[in-house]
Short mmCIF file of C-alpha atoms in Angstrom, two decimals:
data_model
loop_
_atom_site.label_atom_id
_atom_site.label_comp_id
_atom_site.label_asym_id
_atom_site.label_seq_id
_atom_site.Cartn_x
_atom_site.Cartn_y
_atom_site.Cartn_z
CA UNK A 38 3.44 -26.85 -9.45
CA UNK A 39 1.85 -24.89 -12.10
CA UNK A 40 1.17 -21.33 -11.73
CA UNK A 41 -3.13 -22.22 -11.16
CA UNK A 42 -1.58 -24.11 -8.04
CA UNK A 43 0.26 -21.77 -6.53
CA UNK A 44 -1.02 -20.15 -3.33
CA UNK A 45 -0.04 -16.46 -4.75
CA UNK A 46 -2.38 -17.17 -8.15
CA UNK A 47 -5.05 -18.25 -5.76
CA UNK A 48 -8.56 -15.86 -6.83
CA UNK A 49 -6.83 -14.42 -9.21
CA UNK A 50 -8.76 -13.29 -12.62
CA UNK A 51 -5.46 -13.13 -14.75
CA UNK A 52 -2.18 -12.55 -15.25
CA UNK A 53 -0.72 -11.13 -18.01
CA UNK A 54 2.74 -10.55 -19.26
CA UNK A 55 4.13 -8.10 -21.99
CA UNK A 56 7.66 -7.44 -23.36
CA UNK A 57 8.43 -4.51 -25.48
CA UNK A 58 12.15 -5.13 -27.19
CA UNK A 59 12.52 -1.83 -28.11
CA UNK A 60 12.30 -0.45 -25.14
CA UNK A 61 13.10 -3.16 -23.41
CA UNK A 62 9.99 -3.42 -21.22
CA UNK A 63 9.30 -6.16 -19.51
CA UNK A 64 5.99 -5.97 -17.43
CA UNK A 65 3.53 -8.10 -15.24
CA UNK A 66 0.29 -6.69 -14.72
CA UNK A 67 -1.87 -8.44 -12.20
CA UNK A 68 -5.85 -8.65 -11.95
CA UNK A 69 -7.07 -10.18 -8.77
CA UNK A 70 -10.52 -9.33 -8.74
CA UNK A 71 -12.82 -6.88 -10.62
CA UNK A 72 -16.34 -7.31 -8.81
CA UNK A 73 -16.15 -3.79 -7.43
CA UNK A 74 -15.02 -2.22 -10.57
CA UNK A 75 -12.13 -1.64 -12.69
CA UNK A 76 -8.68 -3.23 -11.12
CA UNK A 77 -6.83 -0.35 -9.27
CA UNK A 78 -3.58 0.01 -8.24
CA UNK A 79 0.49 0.97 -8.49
CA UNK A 80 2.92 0.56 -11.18
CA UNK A 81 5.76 -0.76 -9.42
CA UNK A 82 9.90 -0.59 -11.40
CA UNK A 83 12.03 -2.62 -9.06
CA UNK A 84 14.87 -5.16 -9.56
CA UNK A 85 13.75 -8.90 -8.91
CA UNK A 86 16.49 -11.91 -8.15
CA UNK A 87 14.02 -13.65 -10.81
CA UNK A 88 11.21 -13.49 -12.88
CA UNK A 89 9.15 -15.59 -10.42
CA UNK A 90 10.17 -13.44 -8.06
CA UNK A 91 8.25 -10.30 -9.71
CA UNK A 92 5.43 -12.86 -10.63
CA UNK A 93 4.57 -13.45 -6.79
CA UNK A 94 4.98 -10.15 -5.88
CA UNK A 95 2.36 -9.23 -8.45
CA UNK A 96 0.04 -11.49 -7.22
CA UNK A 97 0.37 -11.06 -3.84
CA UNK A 98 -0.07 -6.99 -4.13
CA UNK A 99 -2.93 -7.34 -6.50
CA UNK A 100 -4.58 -9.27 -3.93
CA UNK A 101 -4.07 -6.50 -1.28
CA UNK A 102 -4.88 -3.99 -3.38
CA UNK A 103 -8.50 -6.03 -3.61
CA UNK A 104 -8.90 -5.61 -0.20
CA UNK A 105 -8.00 -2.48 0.48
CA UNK A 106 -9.95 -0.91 -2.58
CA UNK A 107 -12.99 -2.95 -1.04
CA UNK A 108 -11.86 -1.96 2.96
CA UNK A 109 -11.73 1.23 1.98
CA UNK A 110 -15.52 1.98 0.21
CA UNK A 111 -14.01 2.52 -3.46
CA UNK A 112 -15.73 1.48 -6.54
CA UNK A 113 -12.55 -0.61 -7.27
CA UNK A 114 -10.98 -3.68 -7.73
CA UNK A 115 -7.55 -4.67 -7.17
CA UNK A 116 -4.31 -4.73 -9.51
CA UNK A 117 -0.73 -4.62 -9.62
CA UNK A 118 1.97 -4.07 -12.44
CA UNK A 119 5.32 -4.84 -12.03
CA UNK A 120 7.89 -4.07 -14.44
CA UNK A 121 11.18 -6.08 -13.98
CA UNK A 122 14.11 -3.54 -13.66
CA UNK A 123 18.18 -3.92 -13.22
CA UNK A 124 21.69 -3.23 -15.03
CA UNK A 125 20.43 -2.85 -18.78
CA UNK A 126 16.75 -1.72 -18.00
CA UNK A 127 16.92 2.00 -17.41
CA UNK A 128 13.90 3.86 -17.35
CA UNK A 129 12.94 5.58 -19.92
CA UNK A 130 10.20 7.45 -21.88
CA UNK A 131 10.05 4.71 -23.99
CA UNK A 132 9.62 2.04 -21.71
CA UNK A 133 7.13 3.74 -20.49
CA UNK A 134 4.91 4.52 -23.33
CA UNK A 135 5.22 0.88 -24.09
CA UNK A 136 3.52 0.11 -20.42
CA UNK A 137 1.05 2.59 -21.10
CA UNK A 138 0.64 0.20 -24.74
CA UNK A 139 0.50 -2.63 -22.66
CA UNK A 140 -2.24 -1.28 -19.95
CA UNK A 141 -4.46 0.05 -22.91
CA UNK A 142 -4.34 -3.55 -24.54
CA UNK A 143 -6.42 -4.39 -21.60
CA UNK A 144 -9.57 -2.15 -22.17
CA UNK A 145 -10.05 -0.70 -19.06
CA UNK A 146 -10.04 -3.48 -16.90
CA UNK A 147 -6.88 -1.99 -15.28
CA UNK A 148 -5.80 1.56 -14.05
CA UNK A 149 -2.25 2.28 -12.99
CA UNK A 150 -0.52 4.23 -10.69
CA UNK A 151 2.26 5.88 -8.82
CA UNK A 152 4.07 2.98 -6.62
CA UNK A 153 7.56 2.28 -5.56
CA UNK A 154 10.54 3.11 -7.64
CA UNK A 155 7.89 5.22 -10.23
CA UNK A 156 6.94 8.88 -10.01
CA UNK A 157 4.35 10.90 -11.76
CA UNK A 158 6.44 11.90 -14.40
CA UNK A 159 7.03 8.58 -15.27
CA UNK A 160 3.49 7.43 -15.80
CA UNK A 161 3.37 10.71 -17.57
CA UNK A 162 4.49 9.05 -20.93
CA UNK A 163 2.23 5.82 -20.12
CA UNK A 164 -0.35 8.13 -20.32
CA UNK A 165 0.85 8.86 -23.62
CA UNK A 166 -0.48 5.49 -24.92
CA UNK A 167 -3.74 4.95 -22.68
CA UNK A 168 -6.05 6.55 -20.51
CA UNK A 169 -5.84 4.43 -17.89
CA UNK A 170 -3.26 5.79 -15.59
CA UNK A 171 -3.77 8.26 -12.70
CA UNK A 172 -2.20 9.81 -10.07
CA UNK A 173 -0.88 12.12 -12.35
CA UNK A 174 -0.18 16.08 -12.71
CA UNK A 175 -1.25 18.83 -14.99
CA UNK A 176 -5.19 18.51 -15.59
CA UNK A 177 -8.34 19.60 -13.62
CA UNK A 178 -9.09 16.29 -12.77
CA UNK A 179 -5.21 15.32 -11.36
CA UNK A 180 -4.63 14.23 -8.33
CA UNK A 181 -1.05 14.53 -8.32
CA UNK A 182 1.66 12.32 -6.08
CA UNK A 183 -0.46 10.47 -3.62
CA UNK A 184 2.21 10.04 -1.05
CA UNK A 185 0.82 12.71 1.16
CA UNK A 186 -2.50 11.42 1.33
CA UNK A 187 -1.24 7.60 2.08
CA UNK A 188 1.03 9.18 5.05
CA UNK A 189 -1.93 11.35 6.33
CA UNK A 190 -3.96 8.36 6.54
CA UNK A 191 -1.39 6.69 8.00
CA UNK A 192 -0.94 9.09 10.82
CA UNK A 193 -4.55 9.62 11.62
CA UNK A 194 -4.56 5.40 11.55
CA UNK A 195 -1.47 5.51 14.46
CA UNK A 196 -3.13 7.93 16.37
CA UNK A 197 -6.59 6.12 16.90
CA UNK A 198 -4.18 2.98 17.55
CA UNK A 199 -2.11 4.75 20.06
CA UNK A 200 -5.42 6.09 21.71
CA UNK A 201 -7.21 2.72 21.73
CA UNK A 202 -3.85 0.48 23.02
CA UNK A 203 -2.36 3.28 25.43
CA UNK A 204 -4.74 5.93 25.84
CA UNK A 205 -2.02 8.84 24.87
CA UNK A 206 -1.99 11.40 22.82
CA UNK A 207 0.94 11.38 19.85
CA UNK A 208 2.77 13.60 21.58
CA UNK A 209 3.68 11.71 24.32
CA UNK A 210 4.77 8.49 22.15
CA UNK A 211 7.94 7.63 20.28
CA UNK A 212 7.28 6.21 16.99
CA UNK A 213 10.14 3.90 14.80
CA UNK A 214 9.62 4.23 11.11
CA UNK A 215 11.50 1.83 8.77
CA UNK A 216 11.50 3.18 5.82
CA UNK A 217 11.84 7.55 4.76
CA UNK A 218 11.09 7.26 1.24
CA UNK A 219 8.06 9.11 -0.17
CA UNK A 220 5.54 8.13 2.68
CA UNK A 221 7.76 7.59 5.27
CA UNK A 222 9.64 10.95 5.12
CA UNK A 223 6.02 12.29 4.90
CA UNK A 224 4.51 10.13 7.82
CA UNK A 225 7.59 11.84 10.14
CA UNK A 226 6.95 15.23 9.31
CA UNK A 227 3.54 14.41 10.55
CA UNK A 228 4.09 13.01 13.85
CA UNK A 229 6.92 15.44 13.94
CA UNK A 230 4.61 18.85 14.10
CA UNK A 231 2.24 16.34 16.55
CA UNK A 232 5.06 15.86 19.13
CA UNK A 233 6.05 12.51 18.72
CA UNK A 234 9.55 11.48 19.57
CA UNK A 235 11.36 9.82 15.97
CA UNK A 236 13.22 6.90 15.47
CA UNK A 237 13.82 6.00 12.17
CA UNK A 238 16.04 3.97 9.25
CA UNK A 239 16.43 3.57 5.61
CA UNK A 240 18.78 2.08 3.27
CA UNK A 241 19.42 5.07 2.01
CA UNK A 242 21.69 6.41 4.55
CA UNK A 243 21.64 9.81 2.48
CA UNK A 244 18.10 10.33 2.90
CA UNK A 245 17.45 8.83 6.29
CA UNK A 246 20.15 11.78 7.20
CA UNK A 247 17.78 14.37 5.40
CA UNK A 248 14.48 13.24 6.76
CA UNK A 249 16.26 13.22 10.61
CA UNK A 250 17.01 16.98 9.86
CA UNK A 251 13.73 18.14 9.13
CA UNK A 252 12.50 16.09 12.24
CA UNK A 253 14.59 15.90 14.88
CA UNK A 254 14.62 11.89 14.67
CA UNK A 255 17.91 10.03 15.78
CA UNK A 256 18.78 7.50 13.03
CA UNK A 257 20.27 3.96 13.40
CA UNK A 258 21.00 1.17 11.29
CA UNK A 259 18.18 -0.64 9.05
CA UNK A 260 18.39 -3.72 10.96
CA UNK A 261 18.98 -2.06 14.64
CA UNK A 262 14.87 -0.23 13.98
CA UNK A 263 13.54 -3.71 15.43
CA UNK A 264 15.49 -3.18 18.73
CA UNK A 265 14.12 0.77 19.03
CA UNK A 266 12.68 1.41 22.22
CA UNK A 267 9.57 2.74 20.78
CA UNK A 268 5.53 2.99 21.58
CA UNK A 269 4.50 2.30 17.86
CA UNK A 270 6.69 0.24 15.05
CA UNK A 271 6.25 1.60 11.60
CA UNK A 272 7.24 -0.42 8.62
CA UNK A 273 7.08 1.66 5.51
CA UNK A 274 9.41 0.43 3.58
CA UNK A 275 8.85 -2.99 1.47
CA UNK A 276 6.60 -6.17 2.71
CA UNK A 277 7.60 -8.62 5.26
CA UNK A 278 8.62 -6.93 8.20
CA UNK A 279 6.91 -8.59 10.89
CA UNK A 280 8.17 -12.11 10.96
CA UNK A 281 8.97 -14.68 13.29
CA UNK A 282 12.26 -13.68 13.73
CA UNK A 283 11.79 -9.87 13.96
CA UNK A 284 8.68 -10.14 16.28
CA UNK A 285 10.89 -11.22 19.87
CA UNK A 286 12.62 -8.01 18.92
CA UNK A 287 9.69 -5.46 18.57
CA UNK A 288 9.07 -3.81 21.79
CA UNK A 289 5.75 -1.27 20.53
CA UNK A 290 2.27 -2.01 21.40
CA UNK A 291 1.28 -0.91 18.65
CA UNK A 292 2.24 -2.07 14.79
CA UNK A 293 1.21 0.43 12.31
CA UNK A 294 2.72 1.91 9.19
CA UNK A 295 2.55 2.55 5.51
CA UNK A 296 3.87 -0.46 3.80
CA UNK A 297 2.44 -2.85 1.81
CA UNK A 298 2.10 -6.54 3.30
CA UNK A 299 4.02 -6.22 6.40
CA UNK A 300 3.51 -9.58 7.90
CA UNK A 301 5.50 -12.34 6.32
CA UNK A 302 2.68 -14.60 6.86
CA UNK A 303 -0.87 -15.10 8.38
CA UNK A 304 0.86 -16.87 11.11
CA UNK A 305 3.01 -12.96 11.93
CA UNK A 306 -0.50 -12.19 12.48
CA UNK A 307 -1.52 -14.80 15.18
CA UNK A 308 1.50 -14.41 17.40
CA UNK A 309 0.97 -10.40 17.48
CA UNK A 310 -2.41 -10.59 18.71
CA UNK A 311 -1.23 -13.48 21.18
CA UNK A 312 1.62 -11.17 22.41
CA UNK A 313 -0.81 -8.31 23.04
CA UNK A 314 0.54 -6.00 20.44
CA UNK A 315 -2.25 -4.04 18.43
CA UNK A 316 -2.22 -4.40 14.73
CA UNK A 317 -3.37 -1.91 12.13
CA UNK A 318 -3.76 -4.10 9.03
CA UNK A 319 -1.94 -2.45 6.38
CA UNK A 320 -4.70 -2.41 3.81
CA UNK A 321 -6.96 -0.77 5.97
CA UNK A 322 -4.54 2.22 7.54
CA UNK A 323 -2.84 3.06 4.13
CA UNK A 324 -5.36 3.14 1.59
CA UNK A 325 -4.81 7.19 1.38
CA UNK A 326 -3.37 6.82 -1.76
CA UNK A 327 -5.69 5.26 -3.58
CA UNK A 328 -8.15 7.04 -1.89
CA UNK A 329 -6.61 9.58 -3.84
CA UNK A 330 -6.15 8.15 -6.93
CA UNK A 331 -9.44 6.99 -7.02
CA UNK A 332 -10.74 10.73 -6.58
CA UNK A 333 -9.09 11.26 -9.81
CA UNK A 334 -10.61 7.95 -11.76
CA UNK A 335 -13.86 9.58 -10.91
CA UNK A 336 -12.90 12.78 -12.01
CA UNK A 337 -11.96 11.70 -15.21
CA UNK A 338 -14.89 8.91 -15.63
CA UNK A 339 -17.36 12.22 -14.80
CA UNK A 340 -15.58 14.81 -16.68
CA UNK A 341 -15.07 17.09 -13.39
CA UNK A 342 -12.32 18.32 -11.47
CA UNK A 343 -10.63 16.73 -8.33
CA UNK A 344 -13.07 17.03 -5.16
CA UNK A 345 -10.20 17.47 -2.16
CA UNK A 346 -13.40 17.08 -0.21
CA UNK A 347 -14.53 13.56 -1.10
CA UNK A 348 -11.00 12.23 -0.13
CA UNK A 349 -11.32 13.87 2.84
CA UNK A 350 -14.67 11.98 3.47
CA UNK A 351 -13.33 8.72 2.63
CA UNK A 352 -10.32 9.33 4.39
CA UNK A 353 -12.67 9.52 7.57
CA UNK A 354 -14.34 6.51 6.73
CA UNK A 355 -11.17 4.31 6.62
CA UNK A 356 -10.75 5.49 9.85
CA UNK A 357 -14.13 4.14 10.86
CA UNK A 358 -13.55 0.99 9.21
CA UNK A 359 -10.30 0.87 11.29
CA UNK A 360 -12.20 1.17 14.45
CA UNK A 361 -15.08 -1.37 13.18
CA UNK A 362 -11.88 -3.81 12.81
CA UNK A 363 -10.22 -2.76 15.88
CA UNK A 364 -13.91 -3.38 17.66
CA UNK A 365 -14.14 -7.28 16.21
CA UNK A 366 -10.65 -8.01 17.23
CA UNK A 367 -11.51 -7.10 20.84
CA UNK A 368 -14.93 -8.86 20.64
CA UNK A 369 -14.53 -11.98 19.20
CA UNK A 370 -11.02 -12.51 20.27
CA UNK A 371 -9.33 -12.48 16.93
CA UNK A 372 -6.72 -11.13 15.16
CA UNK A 373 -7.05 -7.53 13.51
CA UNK A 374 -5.95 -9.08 10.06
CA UNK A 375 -7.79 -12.17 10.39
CA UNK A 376 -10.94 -9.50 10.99
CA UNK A 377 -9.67 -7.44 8.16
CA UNK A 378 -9.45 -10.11 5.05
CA UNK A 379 -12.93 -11.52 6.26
CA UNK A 380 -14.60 -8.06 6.00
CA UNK A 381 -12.71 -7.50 2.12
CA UNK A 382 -14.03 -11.40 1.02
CA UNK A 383 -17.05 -10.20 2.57
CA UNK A 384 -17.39 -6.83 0.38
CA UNK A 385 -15.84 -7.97 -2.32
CA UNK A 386 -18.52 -11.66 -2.88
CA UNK A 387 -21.24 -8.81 -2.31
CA UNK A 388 -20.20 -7.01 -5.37
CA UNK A 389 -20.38 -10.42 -7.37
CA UNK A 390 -24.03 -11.01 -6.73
CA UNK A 391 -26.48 -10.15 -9.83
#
């Protein structure tokens, strides 16, 4: 099958690849679809079995960055870059300088950011090389980590859900997060200081430890957070959580959280709605962060600083949207990310029209 055939290429604009040899850089950046504007979304430095395997997990983030840019009002379209890690590919200031080569080369057509395994230090030396990189620190317009924002989303997301499927306030729910890296840790502070009860995992037993401290959350094993005897299930830790093996074990009502592409397939989607568990479609409850990082890209396109207040009004608008989804599902009988992906194709065709 050639790569025009596959299912993950499918609507895709392009796909580029660039290796650096001095620095060793080698990079995929994404461009699913640039009819709202310029392609937005994360840098992401992670260790694939195979180069195919970083390919498709390009394409299927720069996809979901499409329609969450489009779910979530923003004058974006979606992107992903993925640079191939492992033994022998350390990260460096050179490697990324030569991203930040590599993103220029594409005129604008693509603006990085913060993702998993980068920081905004990192993408500090990209910047070096091209303009087109936010989410960074040190400048009127900055916008700085966007963690925060994502997990605030994300908490105000779980608490209409919680509302709407068991009419209680966070406080008298126990939530499960998989995952305490950046937004995870962040997300159970939140619901911490709102009263929820914690469970939680990560593969880092280290920082799962850490995170518990702060919160008061008892900590099992990574594959023991399906079993939790929880109210809400919150993956926020890498795609593919809800499956057809892990759903029988999930006993929430409600499925919301901070990671990216948490159903392993359309089909995860289906059997949740049939089961009666209430879905918050990922790209719709964690689009904080590039909220956020979008609040920058207009900074910098306008010359002005960073307007807290404009994220804040987006960030009430996603919630909207969330509701307008939650509404359709009810309505018309349909899965919530079923719903979801019809309003993006929706948005996004609209911006394609002359």
């Amino acid at each position: 099958m050639s790569i025009f055939q596959s299912s993950a290429f499918e609507g895709h604009e392009a796909l580029h690849a660039f290796h650096d040899e001095a620095s060793g850089l080698d990079c995929v950046i994404a461009i699913h679809s640039t009819a709202l504007g310029p392609a937005g979304g994360g840098v992401r430095y992670w260790t694939y079995p195979d180069d195919q395997a970083a390919i498709d997990d390009a394409l299927r983030l720069s996809r979901a960055m499409s329609h969450k840019n489009a779910m979530a009002g923003l004058e974006l379209g979606g992107g992903k870059a993925v640079i191939l890690g492992g033994p022998g590919k350390p990260k460096t200031p050179a490697l990324f300088e030569a991203l930040g080569r590599a993103v220029e080369s594409l005129g604008g057509r693509y603006w990085g950011a913060e993702d998993v395994g980068v920081t905004p230090a990192d993408l500090a030396h990209a910047r070096k090389a091209t303009r087109f990189m936010a989410g960074l620190e040190g400048h009127p317009a900055a916008s700085g980590d966007p963690s925060p924002v994502t997990a605030e989303g994300v908490r105000r997301g779980i608490e209409l859900c919680v509302r709407r499927a068991l009419g209680r306030p966070l406080s008298e729910v126990t939530v499960a997060i998989q995952g305490a890296g950046h937004v995870g840790g962040l997300l159970a502070q939140k619901l911490a200081a709102d009263g929820s009860r914690l469970i939680l995992c990560d593969a880092d037993e280290a920082r799962a430890a850490e995170v518990a401290a702060r919160t008061g959350a008892a900590v099992v094993a990574p594959d023991l957070i399906f079993d939790a005897d929880c109210d809400v299930f919150a993956p926020c830790a890498l795609g593919g959580a809800v499956s057809a093996a892990t759903l029988p074990r999930i006993k929430a009502k409600v499925v919301a959280g901070g990671a990216n592409n948490q159903l392993a397939d359309a089909a995860a989607g289906q059997a949740l709605f049939d089961h009666g568990l209430l879905y918050a479609p990922d790209f719709v409850i964690n689009a904080g962060g590039i909220i956020n990082v979008a609040a920058e890209i207009r900074a910098l396109e306008r010359g002005e600083a960073y307007q807290p207040a404009w994220v804040e009004a987006k960030l009430g608008q996603m919630i909207a949207t969330l509701g307008d989804v939650l509404d359709r599902s009810q309505a018309e009988r349909r899965p919530t990310n079923e719903i979801a992906v019809e309003m993006a194709r929706q948005r996004i065709a609209a911006g394609r029209r002359p």
